[in-house]
Short mmCIF file of C-alpha atoms in Angstrom, two decimals:
data_model
loop_
_atom_site.label_atom_id
_atom_site.label_comp_id
_atom_site.label_asym_id
_atom_site.label_seq_id
_atom_site.Cartn_x
_atom_site.Cartn_y
_atom_site.Cartn_z
CA MET G 1 -56.12 243.06 -54.29
CA GLU G 2 -53.60 240.29 -54.61
CA LEU G 3 -55.50 236.99 -54.74
CA ILE G 4 -53.95 233.69 -53.69
CA THR G 5 -55.32 230.18 -54.16
CA PHE G 6 -54.02 227.95 -51.40
CA ILE G 7 -54.35 224.97 -49.11
CA THR G 8 -53.40 224.72 -45.44
CA PRO G 9 -52.12 221.85 -43.28
CA GLU G 10 -55.51 221.23 -41.66
CA THR G 11 -56.90 220.05 -45.00
CA ASN G 12 -55.23 216.70 -44.15
CA GLY G 13 -53.71 216.22 -47.57
CA ARG G 14 -56.81 217.14 -49.57
CA ARG G 15 -56.00 219.67 -52.26
CA THR G 16 -59.31 221.50 -51.95
CA PRO G 17 -58.40 225.00 -53.13
CA ARG G 18 -59.34 228.07 -51.13
CA VAL G 19 -59.07 231.69 -52.21
CA GLY G 20 -57.77 234.57 -50.15
CA ALA G 21 -56.35 238.08 -50.42
CA LEU G 22 -52.98 239.19 -49.10
CA ILE G 23 -53.01 241.69 -46.23
CA ASN G 24 -49.65 243.45 -45.78
CA ASN G 25 -47.92 240.46 -47.45
CA GLU G 26 -47.99 238.58 -44.15
CA LEU G 27 -51.63 237.59 -43.71
CA LEU G 28 -54.23 235.96 -45.92
CA LEU G 29 -57.89 236.86 -45.67
CA ASP G 30 -59.55 233.48 -46.18
CA PHE G 31 -62.63 234.25 -48.28
CA ALA G 32 -64.53 231.17 -47.11
CA ARG G 33 -64.03 232.08 -43.45
CA ALA G 34 -64.89 235.74 -44.09
CA CYS G 35 -68.21 234.59 -45.58
CA GLU G 36 -69.06 232.67 -42.40
CA GLY G 37 -72.70 231.72 -42.22
CA ALA G 38 -73.00 231.50 -45.99
CA GLU G 39 -72.74 228.18 -47.81
CA SER G 40 -69.52 228.03 -49.81
CA PRO G 41 -69.79 227.47 -53.57
CA THR G 42 -69.16 223.97 -54.82
CA ASN G 43 -67.06 225.28 -57.72
CA HIS G 44 -63.80 226.98 -56.82
CA LEU G 45 -64.14 229.26 -59.86
CA SER G 46 -67.16 230.95 -58.24
CA TRP G 47 -64.76 232.72 -55.88
CA LEU G 48 -63.25 234.40 -58.96
CA ASP G 49 -66.62 235.52 -60.35
CA MET G 50 -66.90 239.26 -59.75
CA ASP G 51 -70.69 239.00 -59.99
CA SER G 52 -70.99 236.28 -57.34
CA SER G 53 -72.19 237.13 -53.85
CA TRP G 54 -69.17 235.29 -52.40
CA PHE G 55 -66.67 237.47 -54.25
CA GLN G 56 -68.53 240.68 -53.53
CA LYS G 57 -68.77 239.92 -49.80
CA SER G 58 -65.07 239.01 -49.68
CA ARG G 59 -64.12 242.16 -51.54
CA GLN G 60 -66.10 244.30 -49.11
CA THR G 61 -64.41 242.62 -46.15
CA TYR G 62 -60.98 243.09 -47.70
CA ASP G 63 -61.63 246.79 -48.40
CA SER G 64 -62.77 247.28 -44.79
CA LEU G 65 -59.58 245.72 -43.41
CA VAL G 66 -57.35 247.77 -45.69
CA HIS G 67 -59.04 251.08 -44.88
CA ASP G 68 -59.40 250.40 -41.15
CA PRO G 69 -56.38 248.49 -39.80
CA GLY G 70 -58.09 248.36 -36.42
CA LEU G 71 -60.43 245.75 -37.82
CA VAL G 72 -57.54 243.35 -38.54
CA SER G 73 -57.37 242.21 -34.91
CA GLU G 74 -61.11 241.59 -34.91
CA ALA G 75 -60.83 239.57 -38.13
CA ALA G 76 -58.00 237.53 -36.59
CA GLU G 77 -60.12 236.78 -33.53
CA ARG G 78 -62.90 235.55 -35.78
CA GLY G 79 -60.47 233.20 -37.53
CA TRP G 80 -60.66 234.93 -40.89
CA LEU G 81 -56.90 235.43 -41.20
CA ILE G 82 -54.02 232.99 -41.54
CA LYS G 83 -50.30 233.57 -41.98
CA SER G 84 -49.44 233.55 -45.67
CA SER G 85 -46.24 231.65 -44.84
CA GLU G 86 -48.30 228.77 -43.42
CA ALA G 87 -50.30 228.29 -46.63
CA TYR G 88 -49.21 226.25 -49.64
CA TRP G 89 -49.77 228.46 -52.67
CA LEU G 90 -51.37 226.67 -55.59
CA ALA G 91 -51.65 228.04 -59.11
CA PRO G 92 -54.04 231.02 -58.92
CA VAL G 93 -56.51 229.06 -61.07
CA PRO G 94 -55.65 225.38 -60.51
CA ARG G 95 -58.13 224.10 -63.10
CA PRO G 96 -59.36 226.88 -65.38
CA GLY G 97 -62.20 226.17 -67.76
CA LYS G 98 -60.06 227.35 -70.68
CA ILE G 99 -56.46 228.34 -71.33
CA ILE G 100 -56.45 230.43 -74.50
CA CYS G 101 -53.06 231.45 -75.88
CA VAL G 102 -52.01 234.02 -78.45
CA GLY G 103 -49.13 233.39 -80.83
CA LEU G 104 -46.79 235.98 -82.37
CA ASN G 105 -48.31 238.83 -80.37
CA TYR G 106 -45.14 240.86 -79.71
CA ARG G 107 -43.77 242.97 -82.51
CA ASP G 108 -40.19 242.25 -81.50
CA HIS G 109 -40.89 238.49 -81.27
CA ALA G 110 -42.46 238.44 -84.74
CA ALA G 111 -39.34 240.15 -86.07
CA GLU G 112 -37.14 237.61 -84.25
CA SER G 113 -39.11 234.75 -85.84
CA ASN G 114 -38.92 236.33 -89.33
CA MET G 115 -42.72 236.29 -89.43
CA PRO G 116 -45.00 239.04 -90.71
CA ILE G 117 -47.12 240.96 -88.21
CA PRO G 118 -50.40 239.00 -87.96
CA GLU G 119 -53.51 240.73 -89.31
CA LYS G 120 -55.64 239.08 -86.64
CA PRO G 121 -54.81 237.19 -83.43
CA VAL G 122 -53.26 233.73 -83.81
CA ILE G 123 -55.13 231.59 -81.28
CA PHE G 124 -54.36 228.18 -79.81
CA SER G 125 -55.06 226.45 -76.50
CA LYS G 126 -53.33 224.45 -73.78
CA PHE G 127 -54.98 221.62 -71.89
CA THR G 128 -55.73 222.53 -68.29
CA THR G 129 -53.98 219.40 -66.97
CA GLY G 130 -50.72 221.24 -67.68
CA VAL G 131 -51.29 223.77 -64.88
CA ILE G 132 -48.76 223.73 -62.04
CA ALA G 133 -48.08 226.05 -59.11
CA PRO G 134 -45.15 228.37 -58.45
CA GLY G 135 -42.20 226.35 -57.26
CA GLU G 136 -43.46 223.08 -58.75
CA ALA G 137 -41.40 221.28 -61.35
CA VAL G 138 -41.74 221.32 -65.12
CA VAL G 139 -41.23 217.70 -66.19
CA LEU G 140 -39.46 217.12 -69.50
CA PRO G 141 -41.20 214.45 -71.62
CA PRO G 142 -38.72 211.66 -72.40
CA ALA G 143 -39.67 211.81 -76.09
CA SER G 144 -38.84 215.52 -76.45
CA GLN G 145 -35.37 217.03 -76.74
CA GLN G 146 -36.46 220.60 -77.50
CA VAL G 147 -38.50 221.99 -74.61
CA ASP G 148 -38.61 225.80 -74.56
CA TYR G 149 -39.72 228.59 -72.23
CA GLU G 150 -42.06 231.54 -72.94
CA ALA G 151 -42.73 234.33 -70.44
CA GLU G 152 -46.25 235.72 -70.78
CA LEU G 153 -48.69 238.08 -69.12
CA ALA G 154 -51.93 236.18 -68.49
CA VAL G 155 -55.38 237.73 -68.18
CA VAL G 156 -57.81 236.17 -65.71
CA ILE G 157 -61.45 236.62 -66.72
CA GLY G 158 -63.78 237.70 -63.90
CA ARG G 159 -67.25 237.60 -65.42
CA ARG G 160 -69.05 235.93 -68.31
CA ALA G 161 -68.21 237.70 -71.57
CA LYS G 162 -69.95 237.18 -74.89
CA ASN G 163 -69.83 239.60 -77.83
CA THR G 164 -68.01 242.09 -75.63
CA SER G 165 -66.73 245.28 -77.23
CA ALA G 166 -63.13 246.38 -76.76
CA SER G 167 -64.36 249.59 -75.12
CA ARG G 168 -65.91 247.56 -72.26
CA ALA G 169 -63.58 244.58 -72.25
CA LEU G 170 -61.57 245.47 -69.15
CA ASP G 171 -64.80 245.41 -67.10
CA TYR G 172 -64.68 241.63 -67.57
CA VAL G 173 -61.10 241.21 -66.33
CA LEU G 174 -60.49 240.14 -62.74
CA GLY G 175 -56.75 240.66 -62.96
CA TYR G 176 -53.40 239.44 -64.21
CA THR G 177 -50.86 236.76 -63.39
CA ALA G 178 -47.50 235.55 -64.68
CA PHE G 179 -47.53 232.58 -67.04
CA ASN G 180 -44.91 230.37 -68.70
CA ASP G 181 -46.06 228.84 -71.99
CA VAL G 182 -43.63 225.91 -71.89
CA SER G 183 -43.46 224.29 -75.34
CA ALA G 184 -41.98 221.11 -76.83
CA ARG G 185 -40.78 222.56 -80.13
CA ASP G 186 -40.01 219.20 -81.75
CA PHE G 187 -43.61 218.08 -81.10
CA GLN G 188 -44.99 221.45 -82.15
CA PHE G 189 -43.19 221.65 -85.48
CA ALA G 190 -43.43 217.95 -86.37
CA ASP G 191 -47.19 217.77 -85.77
CA GLY G 192 -48.06 220.70 -88.01
CA GLN G 193 -50.24 222.12 -85.24
CA TRP G 194 -49.46 223.14 -81.69
CA GLN G 195 -51.79 221.31 -79.31
CA ARG G 196 -49.59 218.40 -78.22
CA GLY G 197 -46.37 220.41 -78.02
CA LYS G 198 -48.01 223.09 -75.90
CA SER G 199 -50.11 220.83 -73.64
CA CYS G 200 -47.76 218.31 -72.06
CA ASP G 201 -48.28 217.79 -68.35
CA THR G 202 -46.70 220.61 -66.26
CA PHE G 203 -46.38 222.90 -69.31
CA ALA G 204 -48.59 225.68 -67.89
CA PRO G 205 -46.95 227.15 -64.78
CA MET G 206 -48.73 230.25 -63.50
CA GLY G 207 -48.77 232.53 -60.51
CA PRO G 208 -47.97 233.23 -57.81
CA LYS G 209 -51.04 235.48 -57.50
CA ILE G 210 -53.75 237.32 -59.38
CA VAL G 211 -53.20 241.07 -59.18
CA THR G 212 -56.57 242.77 -59.71
CA THR G 213 -57.17 245.52 -62.24
CA ASP G 214 -57.33 248.29 -59.63
CA VAL G 215 -53.66 247.53 -58.88
CA VAL G 216 -52.68 247.21 -62.56
CA PRO G 217 -54.99 249.61 -64.41
CA ASP G 218 -52.92 249.50 -67.63
CA PRO G 219 -51.53 246.08 -68.58
CA HIS G 220 -49.77 247.54 -71.64
CA LYS G 221 -46.88 249.28 -69.88
CA LEU G 222 -45.26 246.45 -67.92
CA ALA G 223 -41.68 245.23 -68.09
CA ILE G 224 -41.56 241.48 -68.73
CA LYS G 225 -38.53 239.22 -68.62
CA LEU G 226 -37.48 235.61 -68.17
CA THR G 227 -34.26 234.42 -66.61
CA LEU G 228 -32.83 230.93 -67.02
CA ASN G 229 -30.39 229.93 -64.29
CA GLY G 230 -30.01 233.62 -63.49
CA GLN G 231 -29.27 234.69 -67.08
CA ILE G 232 -31.72 237.07 -68.75
CA MET G 233 -33.16 235.39 -71.85
CA GLN G 234 -36.24 237.52 -72.53
CA ASN G 235 -36.47 241.23 -71.75
CA SER G 236 -39.22 243.38 -73.22
CA ASN G 237 -42.34 245.36 -72.35
CA THR G 238 -46.03 244.74 -72.88
CA ASP G 239 -46.14 247.95 -74.92
CA GLN G 240 -44.89 245.66 -77.71
CA LEU G 241 -48.18 243.73 -77.80
CA ILE G 242 -49.71 243.73 -81.28
CA PHE G 243 -53.23 242.91 -80.08
CA ARG G 244 -53.90 244.39 -76.66
CA VAL G 245 -56.08 242.93 -73.95
CA PRO G 246 -59.34 244.71 -74.97
CA GLU G 247 -58.89 243.69 -78.61
CA LEU G 248 -58.22 240.08 -77.64
CA ILE G 249 -61.35 239.90 -75.48
CA GLU G 250 -63.47 241.42 -78.25
CA PHE G 251 -62.04 239.00 -80.83
CA LEU G 252 -62.40 235.91 -78.65
CA SER G 253 -65.80 236.66 -77.16
CA ALA G 254 -67.30 237.06 -80.63
CA THR G 255 -67.22 233.27 -80.99
CA ILE G 256 -66.20 231.87 -77.57
CA THR G 257 -67.99 232.52 -74.30
CA LEU G 258 -65.41 233.58 -71.74
CA GLU G 259 -66.14 232.58 -68.15
CA PRO G 260 -64.76 233.43 -64.70
CA GLY G 261 -61.37 231.82 -64.19
CA ASP G 262 -60.60 231.48 -67.90
CA ILE G 263 -57.00 232.35 -68.76
CA ILE G 264 -55.82 234.32 -71.77
CA ALA G 265 -52.04 234.10 -72.20
CA THR G 266 -51.22 237.16 -74.28
CA GLY G 267 -48.05 236.02 -76.06
CA THR G 268 -44.30 236.04 -75.48
CA PRO G 269 -41.53 238.54 -76.27
CA PRO G 270 -38.28 237.72 -78.13
CA GLY G 271 -35.48 235.62 -76.71
CA VAL G 272 -37.13 232.20 -76.78
CA GLY G 273 -34.78 229.25 -76.93
CA PHE G 274 -35.49 227.85 -80.39
CA ALA G 275 -34.80 231.22 -82.06
CA ARG G 276 -31.35 231.57 -80.50
CA LYS G 277 -28.14 230.73 -82.31
CA PRO G 278 -27.29 228.15 -81.14
CA PRO G 279 -30.71 227.13 -79.78
CA VAL G 280 -31.18 226.87 -76.02
CA PHE G 281 -33.52 224.20 -74.70
CA LEU G 282 -34.41 223.27 -71.15
CA ARG G 283 -32.41 220.66 -69.28
CA PRO G 284 -32.89 218.91 -65.92
CA GLY G 285 -31.75 221.17 -63.10
CA ASP G 286 -32.59 224.42 -64.90
CA VAL G 287 -34.49 227.12 -63.00
CA MET G 288 -36.79 229.55 -64.83
CA GLU G 289 -38.14 232.83 -63.47
CA VAL G 290 -40.83 234.90 -65.17
CA ASP G 291 -40.80 238.46 -63.79
CA ILE G 292 -43.57 240.89 -64.73
CA GLU G 293 -43.63 244.41 -63.34
CA SER G 294 -46.42 244.95 -60.76
CA VAL G 295 -47.63 241.36 -61.28
CA GLY G 296 -44.95 239.21 -59.67
CA LYS G 297 -42.29 236.54 -60.12
CA LEU G 298 -43.00 232.94 -61.13
CA ASN G 299 -40.24 230.41 -60.40
CA ASN G 300 -40.14 226.80 -61.59
CA GLN G 301 -37.40 224.23 -61.77
CA VAL G 302 -36.97 221.66 -64.54
CA VAL G 303 -36.69 217.91 -63.95
CA ALA G 304 -36.34 214.84 -66.17
CA GLY G 305 -39.42 212.81 -66.97
#
Protein backbone atom coordinates (compact mmCIF):
# COMPACT_ATOMS: atom_id res chain seq x y z
CA MET A 1 0.00 0.00 0.00
CA GLU A 2 0.86 3.65 -0.36
CA LEU A 3 -0.45 5.46 2.71
CA ILE A 4 -1.32 9.16 2.70
CA THR A 5 -2.14 11.40 5.65
CA PHE A 6 -4.42 14.19 4.51
CA ILE A 7 -7.14 16.72 5.16
CA THR A 8 -10.03 17.70 2.89
CA PRO A 9 -11.92 20.97 2.35
CA GLU A 10 -14.91 19.87 4.41
CA THR A 11 -12.78 19.90 7.56
CA ASN A 12 -13.43 23.69 7.57
CA GLY A 13 -9.83 24.63 8.26
CA ARG A 14 -9.23 22.09 11.02
CA ARG A 15 -6.04 20.15 10.43
CA THR A 16 -7.39 16.90 11.84
CA PRO A 17 -5.32 14.30 9.99
CA ARG A 18 -6.93 11.35 8.27
CA VAL A 19 -5.19 8.32 6.79
CA GLY A 20 -5.93 6.69 3.46
CA ALA A 21 -4.44 4.42 0.82
CA LEU A 22 -3.95 5.32 -2.83
CA ILE A 23 -6.04 3.39 -5.35
CA ASN A 24 -4.67 3.66 -8.91
CA ASN A 25 -3.00 6.98 -7.95
CA GLU A 26 -6.30 8.78 -8.50
CA LEU A 27 -8.43 7.78 -5.52
CA LEU A 28 -7.89 7.66 -1.79
CA LEU A 29 -9.52 5.01 0.37
CA ASP A 30 -10.41 7.00 3.49
CA PHE A 31 -9.73 4.59 6.35
CA ALA A 32 -12.15 6.32 8.73
CA ARG A 33 -14.99 6.07 6.23
CA ALA A 34 -14.13 2.47 5.36
CA CYS A 35 -14.45 1.62 9.07
CA GLU A 36 -17.98 3.04 9.18
CA GLY A 37 -19.88 1.99 12.25
CA ALA A 38 -16.71 1.74 14.33
CA GLU A 39 -15.60 4.56 16.59
CA SER A 40 -12.47 6.21 15.21
CA PRO A 41 -9.37 6.26 17.42
CA THR A 42 -8.64 9.49 19.24
CA ASN A 43 -4.93 9.23 18.39
CA HIS A 44 -4.01 9.55 14.72
CA LEU A 45 -1.05 7.20 15.25
CA SER A 46 -3.47 4.32 15.92
CA TRP A 47 -4.21 4.23 12.19
CA LEU A 48 -0.52 3.35 11.67
CA ASP A 49 -0.54 0.55 14.25
CA MET A 50 -0.50 -2.75 12.35
CA ASP A 51 -1.96 -4.50 15.39
CA SER A 52 -4.94 -2.15 15.73
CA SER A 53 -8.38 -3.23 14.59
CA TRP A 54 -8.70 0.01 12.58
CA PHE A 55 -5.59 -0.69 10.52
CA GLN A 56 -6.44 -4.33 9.99
CA LYS A 57 -9.98 -3.54 8.82
CA SER A 58 -8.66 -0.83 6.48
CA ARG A 59 -6.03 -3.17 5.09
CA GLN A 60 -8.64 -5.83 4.39
CA THR A 61 -10.84 -3.31 2.59
CA TYR A 62 -7.91 -2.05 0.53
CA ASP A 63 -6.89 -5.59 -0.48
CA SER A 64 -10.48 -6.33 -1.53
CA LEU A 65 -10.61 -3.25 -3.76
CA VAL A 66 -7.26 -4.01 -5.37
CA HIS A 67 -8.10 -7.64 -6.11
CA ASP A 68 -11.68 -6.97 -7.23
CA PRO A 69 -11.93 -3.67 -9.15
CA GLY A 70 -15.67 -4.20 -9.38
CA LEU A 71 -15.92 -3.29 -5.72
CA VAL A 72 -14.49 0.19 -6.36
CA SER A 73 -17.83 1.52 -7.60
CA GLU A 74 -19.55 0.12 -4.53
CA ALA A 75 -16.95 1.75 -2.26
CA ALA A 76 -17.47 5.06 -4.06
CA GLU A 77 -21.23 4.83 -3.54
CA ARG A 78 -20.66 4.27 0.16
CA GLY A 79 -18.50 7.41 0.31
CA TRP A 80 -15.29 5.58 1.15
CA LEU A 81 -13.31 7.08 -1.72
CA ILE A 82 -12.22 10.63 -2.51
CA LYS A 83 -10.13 12.02 -5.34
CA SER A 84 -6.50 12.21 -4.26
CA SER A 85 -6.21 15.54 -6.08
CA GLU A 86 -8.88 17.04 -3.80
CA ALA A 87 -6.98 16.17 -0.61
CA TYR A 88 -4.23 18.25 0.97
CA TRP A 89 -1.39 15.86 1.70
CA LEU A 90 0.18 16.34 5.11
CA ALA A 91 3.43 14.76 6.27
CA PRO A 92 2.78 11.00 6.49
CA VAL A 93 3.25 11.23 10.27
CA PRO A 94 2.46 14.85 11.18
CA ARG A 95 3.44 14.47 14.83
CA PRO A 96 5.45 11.29 15.43
CA GLY A 97 6.20 10.25 18.97
CA LYS A 98 9.91 10.14 18.16
CA ILE A 99 12.21 11.11 15.32
CA ILE A 100 15.41 9.10 15.75
CA CYS A 101 18.27 9.87 13.38
CA VAL A 102 21.46 8.03 12.52
CA GLY A 103 24.69 9.89 11.80
CA LEU A 104 27.53 8.78 9.51
CA ASN A 105 25.63 5.71 8.31
CA TYR A 106 26.78 5.67 4.67
CA ARG A 107 30.24 4.37 3.92
CA ASP A 108 30.75 6.91 1.16
CA HIS A 109 29.55 9.77 3.41
CA ALA A 110 31.94 8.74 6.20
CA ALA A 111 34.77 8.81 3.66
CA GLU A 112 33.64 12.25 2.44
CA SER A 113 33.68 13.54 6.03
CA ASN A 114 37.13 12.04 6.73
CA MET A 115 35.59 10.10 9.61
CA PRO A 116 36.24 6.48 10.53
CA ILE A 117 33.48 3.92 10.01
CA PRO A 118 31.48 3.91 13.28
CA GLU A 119 31.66 0.73 15.36
CA LYS A 120 28.08 1.23 16.51
CA PRO A 121 25.25 3.51 15.34
CA VAL A 122 25.62 7.24 16.06
CA ILE A 123 22.18 8.28 17.33
CA PHE A 124 20.59 11.70 17.75
CA SER A 125 17.05 13.05 17.59
CA LYS A 126 15.01 15.85 16.04
CA PHE A 127 12.11 17.56 17.77
CA THR A 128 8.78 16.66 16.22
CA THR A 129 7.78 20.33 15.85
CA GLY A 130 10.15 20.40 12.87
CA VAL A 131 7.90 18.16 10.76
CA ILE A 132 6.46 19.71 7.59
CA ALA A 133 4.59 18.30 4.61
CA PRO A 134 5.69 17.89 1.00
CA GLY A 135 5.54 21.23 -0.75
CA GLU A 136 5.71 23.25 2.47
CA ALA A 137 8.57 25.66 3.03
CA VAL A 138 11.76 25.17 5.00
CA VAL A 139 12.26 28.44 6.89
CA LEU A 140 15.84 29.60 7.39
CA PRO A 141 16.48 30.82 10.96
CA PRO A 142 17.72 34.43 10.85
CA ALA A 143 20.61 33.53 13.18
CA SER A 144 21.96 30.77 10.92
CA GLN A 145 23.98 31.26 7.75
CA GLN A 146 24.85 27.60 7.15
CA VAL A 147 21.67 25.57 6.65
CA ASP A 148 22.27 22.27 4.85
CA TYR A 149 20.25 19.49 3.22
CA GLU A 150 20.41 15.71 3.84
CA ALA A 151 18.43 13.17 1.81
CA GLU A 152 17.47 10.14 3.89
CA LEU A 153 15.39 6.99 3.78
CA ALA A 154 13.09 6.98 6.81
CA VAL A 155 11.62 3.89 8.46
CA VAL A 156 8.10 4.15 9.89
CA ILE A 157 7.52 1.81 12.83
CA GLY A 158 4.22 -0.10 12.72
CA ARG A 159 4.05 -1.94 16.04
CA ARG A 160 5.54 -1.66 19.52
CA ALA A 161 9.10 -2.98 19.53
CA LYS A 162 11.20 -3.68 22.61
CA ASN A 163 14.29 -5.90 22.69
CA THR A 164 13.59 -6.91 19.11
CA SER A 165 16.13 -9.09 17.34
CA ALA A 166 17.46 -8.13 13.92
CA SER A 167 16.07 -11.38 12.50
CA ARG A 168 12.51 -10.24 13.33
CA ALA A 169 12.95 -6.49 13.05
CA LEU A 170 11.24 -5.98 9.69
CA ASP A 171 8.03 -7.45 11.18
CA TYR A 172 7.80 -4.20 13.16
CA VAL A 173 8.17 -1.89 10.15
CA LEU A 174 5.05 -0.40 8.56
CA GLY A 175 6.95 1.08 5.64
CA TYR A 176 9.28 3.76 4.33
CA THR A 177 9.15 7.42 3.38
CA ALA A 178 11.51 10.09 2.09
CA PHE A 179 13.04 12.44 4.65
CA ASN A 180 15.22 15.55 4.56
CA ASP A 181 17.36 16.01 7.68
CA VAL A 182 17.78 19.78 7.28
CA SER A 183 20.60 20.99 9.53
CA ALA A 184 21.97 24.35 10.68
CA ARG A 185 25.68 23.49 10.60
CA ASP A 186 26.81 26.63 12.43
CA PHE A 187 24.49 25.77 15.34
CA GLN A 188 25.44 22.10 15.19
CA PHE A 189 29.20 22.62 15.30
CA ALA A 190 29.20 25.59 17.70
CA ASP A 191 27.02 23.84 20.30
CA GLY A 192 29.17 20.72 20.54
CA GLN A 193 26.05 18.59 20.18
CA TRP A 194 23.43 18.39 17.46
CA GLN A 195 19.99 18.91 18.98
CA ARG A 196 19.44 22.62 18.27
CA GLY A 197 21.01 22.58 14.82
CA LYS A 198 18.92 19.62 13.75
CA SER A 199 15.61 20.62 15.36
CA CYS A 200 14.76 24.10 14.13
CA ASP A 201 11.16 24.55 13.06
CA THR A 202 10.51 23.12 9.54
CA PHE A 203 13.76 21.11 9.59
CA ALA A 204 12.07 17.70 9.21
CA PRO A 205 10.29 17.53 5.84
CA MET A 206 8.97 14.06 5.05
CA GLY A 207 6.72 12.32 2.58
CA PRO A 208 4.81 12.34 0.41
CA LYS A 209 3.63 8.85 1.43
CA ILE A 210 4.46 5.74 3.40
CA VAL A 211 5.22 2.84 1.07
CA THR A 212 4.54 -0.38 2.97
CA THR A 213 7.03 -3.23 3.23
CA ASP A 214 5.16 -5.48 0.80
CA VAL A 215 5.94 -2.88 -1.90
CA VAL A 216 9.56 -2.36 -0.77
CA PRO A 217 10.64 -5.75 0.62
CA ASP A 218 14.36 -4.83 0.63
CA PRO A 219 15.17 -1.25 1.71
CA HIS A 220 18.89 -1.82 1.11
CA LYS A 221 18.90 -1.67 -2.70
CA LEU A 222 17.34 1.72 -3.41
CA ALA A 223 18.80 4.60 -5.39
CA ILE A 224 18.74 7.81 -3.34
CA LYS A 225 19.52 11.31 -4.53
CA LEU A 226 18.91 14.96 -3.74
CA THR A 227 18.70 17.77 -6.26
CA LEU A 228 19.03 21.46 -5.42
CA ASN A 229 17.48 23.77 -8.00
CA GLY A 230 17.62 20.88 -10.46
CA GLN A 231 21.31 20.08 -9.87
CA ILE A 232 22.17 16.66 -8.46
CA MET A 233 23.98 17.12 -5.14
CA GLN A 234 23.65 13.66 -3.59
CA ASN A 235 23.54 10.44 -5.60
CA SER A 236 24.06 7.07 -3.94
CA ASN A 237 22.31 3.83 -3.00
CA THR A 238 21.08 2.41 0.29
CA ASP A 239 23.43 -0.53 -0.27
CA GLN A 240 26.01 1.86 1.21
CA LEU A 241 24.32 1.79 4.63
CA ILE A 242 26.74 0.74 7.37
CA PHE A 243 24.02 -0.29 9.82
CA ARG A 244 20.98 -1.65 8.02
CA VAL A 245 17.38 -1.34 9.10
CA PRO A 246 17.20 -4.61 11.11
CA GLU A 247 20.43 -3.78 12.96
CA LEU A 248 19.20 -0.29 13.78
CA ILE A 249 15.91 -1.59 15.19
CA GLU A 250 17.73 -4.19 17.29
CA PHE A 251 20.18 -1.57 18.60
CA LEU A 252 17.53 1.03 19.38
CA SER A 253 14.88 -1.26 20.84
CA ALA A 254 17.38 -2.63 23.35
CA THR A 255 17.04 0.61 25.32
CA ILE A 256 14.20 2.59 23.67
CA THR A 257 10.66 1.35 23.17
CA LEU A 258 9.69 1.97 19.56
CA GLU A 259 6.02 2.71 18.94
CA PRO A 260 3.73 2.96 15.90
CA GLY A 261 4.44 6.13 13.95
CA ASP A 262 7.98 6.54 15.26
CA ILE A 263 10.45 7.60 12.57
CA ILE A 264 13.98 6.30 12.12
CA ALA A 265 15.94 8.42 9.62
CA THR A 266 18.70 6.08 8.48
CA GLY A 267 21.43 8.56 7.51
CA THR A 268 22.52 10.53 4.47
CA PRO A 269 24.87 9.77 1.55
CA PRO A 270 27.76 12.02 0.40
CA GLY A 271 27.33 15.36 -1.29
CA VAL A 272 26.05 17.42 1.64
CA GLY A 273 26.65 21.14 1.41
CA PHE A 274 29.14 21.70 4.22
CA ALA A 275 31.54 19.06 2.83
CA ARG A 276 31.70 20.66 -0.62
CA LYS A 277 34.53 22.92 -1.75
CA PRO A 278 33.39 25.64 -1.65
CA PRO A 279 30.52 24.84 0.75
CA VAL A 280 26.95 25.09 -0.51
CA PHE A 281 24.29 26.26 1.93
CA LEU A 282 20.59 26.85 1.40
CA ARG A 283 19.32 30.25 0.33
CA PRO A 284 15.83 31.75 0.00
CA GLY A 285 14.24 30.62 -3.25
CA ASP A 286 16.06 27.28 -3.39
CA VAL A 287 14.06 24.13 -4.18
CA MET A 288 15.14 20.74 -2.83
CA GLU A 289 13.96 17.35 -4.07
CA VAL A 290 14.69 14.06 -2.30
CA ASP A 291 14.14 11.15 -4.71
CA ILE A 292 14.23 7.57 -3.42
CA GLU A 293 13.62 4.64 -5.73
CA SER A 294 10.24 2.94 -5.12
CA VAL A 295 9.52 5.33 -2.23
CA GLY A 296 8.85 8.67 -3.90
CA LYS A 297 9.90 12.29 -4.35
CA LEU A 298 9.82 14.91 -1.61
CA ASN A 299 9.90 18.55 -2.74
CA ASN A 300 10.33 21.59 -0.50
CA GLN A 301 11.20 25.19 -1.19
CA VAL A 302 13.35 27.39 1.04
CA VAL A 303 12.27 30.78 2.39
CA ALA A 304 13.82 33.41 4.66
CA GLY A 305 12.83 33.49 8.30
